[in-house]
Coordinates of N, CA, C and O in Angstrom, one line a residue:
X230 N -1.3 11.0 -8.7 CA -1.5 10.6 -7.3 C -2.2 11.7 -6.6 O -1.9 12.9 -6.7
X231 N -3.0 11.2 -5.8 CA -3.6 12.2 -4.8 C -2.9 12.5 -4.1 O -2.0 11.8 -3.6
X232 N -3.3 14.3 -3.7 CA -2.4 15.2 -3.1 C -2.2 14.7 -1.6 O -1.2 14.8 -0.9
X233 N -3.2 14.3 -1.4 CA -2.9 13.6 0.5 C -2.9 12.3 0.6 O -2.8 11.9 1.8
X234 N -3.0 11.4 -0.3 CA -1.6 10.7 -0.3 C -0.5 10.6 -0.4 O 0.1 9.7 0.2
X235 N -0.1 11.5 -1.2 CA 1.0 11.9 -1.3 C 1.8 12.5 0.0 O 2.9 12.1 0.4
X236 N 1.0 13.5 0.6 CA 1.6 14.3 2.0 C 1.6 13.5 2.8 O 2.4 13.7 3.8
X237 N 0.5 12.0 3.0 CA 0.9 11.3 4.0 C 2.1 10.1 3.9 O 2.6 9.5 4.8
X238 N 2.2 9.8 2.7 CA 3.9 8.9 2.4 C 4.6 9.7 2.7 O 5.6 9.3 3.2
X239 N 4.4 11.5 2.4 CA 5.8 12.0 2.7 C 6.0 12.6 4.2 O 6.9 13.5 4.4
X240 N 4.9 12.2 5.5 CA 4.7 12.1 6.7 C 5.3 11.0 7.0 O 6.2 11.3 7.7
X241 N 5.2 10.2 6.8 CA 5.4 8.5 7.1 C 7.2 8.2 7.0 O 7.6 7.3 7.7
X242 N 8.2 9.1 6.2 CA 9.2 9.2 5.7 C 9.6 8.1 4.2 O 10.7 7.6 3.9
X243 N 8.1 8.1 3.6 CA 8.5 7.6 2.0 C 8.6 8.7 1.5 O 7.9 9.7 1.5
X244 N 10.5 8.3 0.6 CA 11.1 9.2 -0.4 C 10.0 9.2 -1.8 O 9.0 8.6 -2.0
X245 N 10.6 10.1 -2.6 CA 10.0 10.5 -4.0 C 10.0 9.2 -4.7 O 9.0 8.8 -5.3
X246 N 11.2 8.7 -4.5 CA 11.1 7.4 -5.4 C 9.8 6.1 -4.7 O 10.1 5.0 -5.2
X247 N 9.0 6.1 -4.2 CA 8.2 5.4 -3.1 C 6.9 5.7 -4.4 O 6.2 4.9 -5.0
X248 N 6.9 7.0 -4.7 CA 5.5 7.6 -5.1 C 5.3 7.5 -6.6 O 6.1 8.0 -7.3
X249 N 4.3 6.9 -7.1 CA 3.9 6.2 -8.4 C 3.5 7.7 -8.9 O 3.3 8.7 -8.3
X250 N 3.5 7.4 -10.1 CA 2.5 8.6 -11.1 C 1.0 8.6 -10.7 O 0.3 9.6 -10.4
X251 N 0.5 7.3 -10.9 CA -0.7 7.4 -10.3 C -0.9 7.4 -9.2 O -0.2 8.2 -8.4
X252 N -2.1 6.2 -8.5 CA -2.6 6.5 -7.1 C -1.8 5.3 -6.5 O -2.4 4.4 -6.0
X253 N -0.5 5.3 -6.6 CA 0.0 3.9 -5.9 C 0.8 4.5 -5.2 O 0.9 5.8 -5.2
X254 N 1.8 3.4 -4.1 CA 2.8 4.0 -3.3 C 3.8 2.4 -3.5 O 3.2 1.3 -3.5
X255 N 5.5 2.5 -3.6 CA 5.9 1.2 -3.6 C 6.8 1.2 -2.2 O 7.8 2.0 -1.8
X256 N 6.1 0.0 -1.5 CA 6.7 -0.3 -0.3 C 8.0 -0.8 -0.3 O 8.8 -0.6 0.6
X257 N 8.3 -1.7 -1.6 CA 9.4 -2.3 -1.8 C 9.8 -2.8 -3.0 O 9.6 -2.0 -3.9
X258 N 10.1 -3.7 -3.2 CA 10.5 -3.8 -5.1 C 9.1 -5.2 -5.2 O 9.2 -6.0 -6.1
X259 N 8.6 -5.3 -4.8 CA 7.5 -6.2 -5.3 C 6.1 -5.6 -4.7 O 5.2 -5.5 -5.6
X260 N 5.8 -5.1 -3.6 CA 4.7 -4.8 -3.0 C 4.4 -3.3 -3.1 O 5.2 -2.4 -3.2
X261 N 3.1 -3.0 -3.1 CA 2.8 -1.1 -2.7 C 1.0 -1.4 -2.2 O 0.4 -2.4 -2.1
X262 N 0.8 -0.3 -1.9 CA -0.5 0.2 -1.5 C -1.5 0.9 -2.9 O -0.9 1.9 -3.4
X263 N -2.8 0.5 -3.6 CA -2.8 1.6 -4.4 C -4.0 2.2 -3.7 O -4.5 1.6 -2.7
X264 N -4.4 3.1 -4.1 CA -5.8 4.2 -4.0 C -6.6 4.0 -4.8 O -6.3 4.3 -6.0
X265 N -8.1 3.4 -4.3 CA -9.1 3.7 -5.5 C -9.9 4.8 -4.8 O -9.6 5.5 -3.9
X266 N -11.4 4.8 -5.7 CA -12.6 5.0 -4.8 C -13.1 5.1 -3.3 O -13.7 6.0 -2.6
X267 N -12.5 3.5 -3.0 CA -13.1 2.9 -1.5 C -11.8 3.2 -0.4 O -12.0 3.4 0.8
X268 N -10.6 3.3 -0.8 CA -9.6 3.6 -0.1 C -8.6 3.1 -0.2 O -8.2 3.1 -1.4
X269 N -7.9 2.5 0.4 CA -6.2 2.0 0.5 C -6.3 0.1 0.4 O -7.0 -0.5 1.2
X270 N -5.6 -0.4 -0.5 CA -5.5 -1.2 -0.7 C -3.8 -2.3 -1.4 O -3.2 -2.2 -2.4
X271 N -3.6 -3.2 -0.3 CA -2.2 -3.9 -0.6 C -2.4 -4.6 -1.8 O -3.4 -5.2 -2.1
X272 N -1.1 -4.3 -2.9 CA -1.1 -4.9 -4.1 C -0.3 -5.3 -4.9 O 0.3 -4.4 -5.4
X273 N -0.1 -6.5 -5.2 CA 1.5 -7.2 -5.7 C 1.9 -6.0 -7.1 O 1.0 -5.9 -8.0
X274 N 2.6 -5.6 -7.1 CA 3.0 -4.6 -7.8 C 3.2 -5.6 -9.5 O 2.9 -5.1 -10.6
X275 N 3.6 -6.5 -9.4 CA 4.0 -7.2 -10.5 C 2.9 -7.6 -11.7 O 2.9 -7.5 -13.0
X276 N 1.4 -8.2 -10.5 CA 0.6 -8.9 -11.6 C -0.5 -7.7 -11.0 O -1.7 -7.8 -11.4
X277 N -0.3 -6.7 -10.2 CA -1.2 -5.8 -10.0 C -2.8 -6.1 -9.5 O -4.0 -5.7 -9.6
X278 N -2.2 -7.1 -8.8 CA -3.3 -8.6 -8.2 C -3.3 -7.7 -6.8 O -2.3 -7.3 -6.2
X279 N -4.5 -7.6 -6.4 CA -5.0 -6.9 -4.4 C -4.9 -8.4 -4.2 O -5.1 -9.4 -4.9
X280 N -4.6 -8.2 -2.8 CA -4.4 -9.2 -1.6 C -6.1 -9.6 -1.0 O -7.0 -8.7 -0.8
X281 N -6.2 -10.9 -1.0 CA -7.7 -11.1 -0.6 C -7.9 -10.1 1.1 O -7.2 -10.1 2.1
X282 N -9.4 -9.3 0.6 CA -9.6 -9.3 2.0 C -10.1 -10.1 2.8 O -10.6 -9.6 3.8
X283 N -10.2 -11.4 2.6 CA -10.4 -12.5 3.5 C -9.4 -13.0 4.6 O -9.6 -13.3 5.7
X284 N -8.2 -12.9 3.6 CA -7.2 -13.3 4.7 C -6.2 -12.4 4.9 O -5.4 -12.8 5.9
X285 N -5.9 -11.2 4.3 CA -5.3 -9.9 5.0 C -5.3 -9.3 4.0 O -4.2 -8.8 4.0
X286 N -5.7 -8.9 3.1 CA -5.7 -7.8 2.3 C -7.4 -6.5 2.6 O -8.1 -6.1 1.6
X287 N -7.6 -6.1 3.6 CA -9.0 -5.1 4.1 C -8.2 -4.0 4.0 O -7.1 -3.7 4.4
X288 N -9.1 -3.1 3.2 CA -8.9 -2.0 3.0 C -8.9 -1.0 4.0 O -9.4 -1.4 5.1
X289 N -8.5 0.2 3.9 CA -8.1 1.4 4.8 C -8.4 2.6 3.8 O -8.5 2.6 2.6
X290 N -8.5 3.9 5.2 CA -9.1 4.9 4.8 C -7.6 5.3 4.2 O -6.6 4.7 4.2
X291 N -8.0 6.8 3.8 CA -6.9 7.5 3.1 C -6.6 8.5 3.9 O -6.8 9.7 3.6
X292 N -5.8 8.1 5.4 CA -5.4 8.6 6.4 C -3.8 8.4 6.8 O -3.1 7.4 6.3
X293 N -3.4 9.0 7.4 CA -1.9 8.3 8.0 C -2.0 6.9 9.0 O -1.2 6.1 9.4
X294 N -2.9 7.0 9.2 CA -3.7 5.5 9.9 C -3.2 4.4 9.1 O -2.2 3.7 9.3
X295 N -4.3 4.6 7.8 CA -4.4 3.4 7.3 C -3.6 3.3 6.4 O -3.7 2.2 6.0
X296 N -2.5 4.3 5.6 CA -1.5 3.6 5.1 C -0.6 2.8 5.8 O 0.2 1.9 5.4
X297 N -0.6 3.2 7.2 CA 0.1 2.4 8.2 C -0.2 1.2 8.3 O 0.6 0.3 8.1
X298 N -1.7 1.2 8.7 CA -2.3 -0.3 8.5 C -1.8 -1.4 7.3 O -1.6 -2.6 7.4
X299 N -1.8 -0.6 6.2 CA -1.7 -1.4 5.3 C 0.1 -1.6 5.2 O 0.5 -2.8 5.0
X300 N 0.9 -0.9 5.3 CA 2.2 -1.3 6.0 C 3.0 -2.9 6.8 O 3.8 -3.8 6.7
X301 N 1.7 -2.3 7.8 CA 1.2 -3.5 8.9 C 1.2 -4.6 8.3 O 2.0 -5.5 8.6
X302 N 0.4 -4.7 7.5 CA -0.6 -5.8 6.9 C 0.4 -6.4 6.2 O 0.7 -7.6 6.4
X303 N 1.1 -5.8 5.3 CA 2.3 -6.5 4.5 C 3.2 -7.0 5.0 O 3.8 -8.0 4.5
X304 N 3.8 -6.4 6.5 CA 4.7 -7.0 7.6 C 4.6 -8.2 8.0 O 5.6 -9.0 8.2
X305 N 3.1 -8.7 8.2 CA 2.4 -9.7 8.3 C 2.6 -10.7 7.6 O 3.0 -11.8 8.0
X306 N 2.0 -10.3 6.0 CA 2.1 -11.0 5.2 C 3.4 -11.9 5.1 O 3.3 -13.1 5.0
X307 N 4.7 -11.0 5.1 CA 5.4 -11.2 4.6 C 5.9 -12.3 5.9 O 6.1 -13.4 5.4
X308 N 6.2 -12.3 7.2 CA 6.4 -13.4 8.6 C 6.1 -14.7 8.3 O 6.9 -15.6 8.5
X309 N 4.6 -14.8 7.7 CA 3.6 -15.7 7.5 C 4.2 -16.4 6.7 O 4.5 -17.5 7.1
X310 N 4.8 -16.0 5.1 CA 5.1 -16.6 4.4 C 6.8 -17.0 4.0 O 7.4 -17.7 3.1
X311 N 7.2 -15.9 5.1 CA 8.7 -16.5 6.0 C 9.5 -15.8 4.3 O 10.4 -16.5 3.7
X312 N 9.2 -14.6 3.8 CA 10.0 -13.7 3.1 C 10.8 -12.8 3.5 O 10.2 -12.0 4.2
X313 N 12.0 -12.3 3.5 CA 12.4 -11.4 4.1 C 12.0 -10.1 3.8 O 12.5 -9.2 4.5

């Protein structure tokens, strides 16, 4: 995992257990954020499937912003499709 990703999950108050080996972060037991190239991106942790960015899956920088955003985005998701 990148080092400032890493400092910003552990800004945000994600524990050790939150932070993947690689460039991932897990939000919950099904969902996380990973890190490529282009930046921050929501991704079903299971089939390791990104969320369309058509209908809410748009990537974010690799800032405390936009892992927030992508936070966000999952909050959303999850309303939408009436998950707890």
């Amino acid at each position: 995992m990148s080092e400032k990703l890493r400092e910003i999950a552990r800004e945000i108050g994600l524990g050790e257990e939150c932070l993947g080996r690689d460039n991932w972060i897990m939000l919950d037991e099904r969902y996380g954020v990973i890190q490529d190239e282009k930046g921050l991106h929501l991704t079903d942790l299971l089939s390791w499937a990104r969320f369309s960015p058509v209908k809410i899956g748009r990537k974010s920088s690799v800032t405390r912003k936009g892992l927030q955003f992508q936070i966000a985005q999952l909050a959303i998701y999850k309303k939408q499709k009436g998950i707890a």
